[in-house]
Amino acid sequence: TEMVEVLHENPEDTNSKAIGVKVKDNLTGKTFDVHAKSIIFAGGPFTDHMRRIENPNCKPAVAAAAGTHIVLPGYYCSRGVGMLDINTSDGRFLFFLPWQGKTLVGTTD
């Protein structure tokens, strides 16, 4: 399923309050409306594409980031809890996450 349109309180005014989204089922091709109190653009690297669906003239907001990831034995991280350090000496994020019985360790810009 993918978002194809933002629904607004006043359909004639794209600056009016967003009240949901129109989505498309990619298996059947059918579209349907999903109404919500809040909408979160959780598109990661595709966020700018999603924003352009609502406003084709919006300026880019997401920049590419680079990082390093390694997989360590599972005993470096508990099964149900990860760790995120947002205050490293070089300004990058450092995370330890449980992943498929192992520990995923990574950094991002």
XYZ file of C-alpha atoms in Angstrom:
109
model
C 0.000 0.000 0.000
C 1.285 3.465 -0.826
C 0.075 6.979 -0.097
C -1.110 8.759 -3.220
C -2.764 11.895 -1.840
C -3.178 13.901 1.366
C -6.808 14.536 2.340
C -7.641 18.029 3.633
C -10.498 19.425 5.715
C -11.262 21.703 2.772
C -10.470 19.755 -0.417
C -10.171 23.019 -2.371
C -7.458 24.385 -0.034
C -4.230 22.348 0.302
C -3.214 24.636 3.182
C -6.203 23.502 5.263
C -5.776 20.897 7.995
C -4.744 17.424 6.786
C -7.313 14.871 7.955
C -5.996 11.685 6.360
C -4.541 10.149 3.234
C -5.717 8.341 0.129
C -3.819 5.080 -0.286
C -3.492 2.597 -3.128
C -3.411 -1.165 -2.652
C -0.631 -2.155 -5.069
C -1.946 -5.737 -5.332
C -5.506 -4.849 -6.394
C -5.050 -1.304 -7.711
C -7.947 -0.092 -5.534
C -7.676 3.202 -3.655
C -9.308 4.080 -0.342
C -9.266 6.866 2.222
C -7.713 6.552 5.685
C -8.732 9.297 8.128
C -6.564 10.195 11.130
C -6.125 12.813 13.852
C -2.393 13.016 13.032
C -0.294 12.160 10.003
C 3.402 11.320 10.232
C 5.625 11.274 7.171
C 7.801 8.313 8.126
C 9.332 7.847 4.708
C 13.018 7.823 5.561
C 14.942 8.603 2.369
C 11.616 8.822 0.466
C 10.183 11.629 2.638
C 10.807 14.339 0.028
C 8.966 12.253 -2.583
C 6.013 11.902 -0.191
C 6.039 15.633 0.552
C 5.923 16.420 -3.189
C 2.670 14.441 -3.457
C 1.091 17.150 -1.293
C 3.127 20.103 -2.550
C 5.016 19.682 -5.853
C 6.940 22.917 -5.152
C 8.273 22.001 -1.690
C 12.000 22.325 -1.111
C 14.006 19.164 -0.265
C 14.203 18.491 3.489
C 16.148 15.219 3.642
C 19.852 14.860 2.930
C 21.616 11.581 2.379
C 23.535 10.199 5.336
C 26.301 7.689 5.551
C 27.055 5.202 8.254
C 28.852 2.053 9.208
C 27.187 -1.110 10.470
C 28.577 -4.317 11.889
C 26.935 -7.428 13.303
C 28.229 -8.797 16.615
C 27.232 -11.821 18.712
C 23.869 -11.445 20.447
C 25.321 -11.217 23.961
C 26.402 -7.604 23.321
C 22.766 -6.461 23.528
C 19.750 -7.734 25.453
C 16.990 -9.243 23.323
C 14.287 -6.672 23.922
C 16.222 -3.445 24.432
C 18.494 -1.414 22.186
C 20.679 1.566 22.946
C 21.085 4.880 21.151
C 23.826 7.373 22.018
C 23.080 10.785 20.494
C 25.934 12.537 22.297
C 29.107 11.011 20.834
C 32.320 13.024 20.711
C 32.168 13.393 16.904
C 28.442 14.233 16.717
C 27.233 11.013 15.067
C 24.599 8.680 16.486
C 25.762 5.299 17.765
C 23.302 2.481 18.224
C 23.243 -1.121 19.469
C 20.106 -3.032 18.425
C 19.009 -6.648 18.834
C 18.646 -8.117 15.346
C 17.863 -11.736 14.431
C 19.613 -13.091 17.541
C 22.657 -10.901 16.932
C 23.598 -7.310 17.816
C 23.568 -4.697 15.078
C 25.964 -1.840 15.851
C 26.023 1.252 13.716
C 26.718 4.930 13.291
C 25.079 7.610 11.196
C 26.010 11.139 10.177
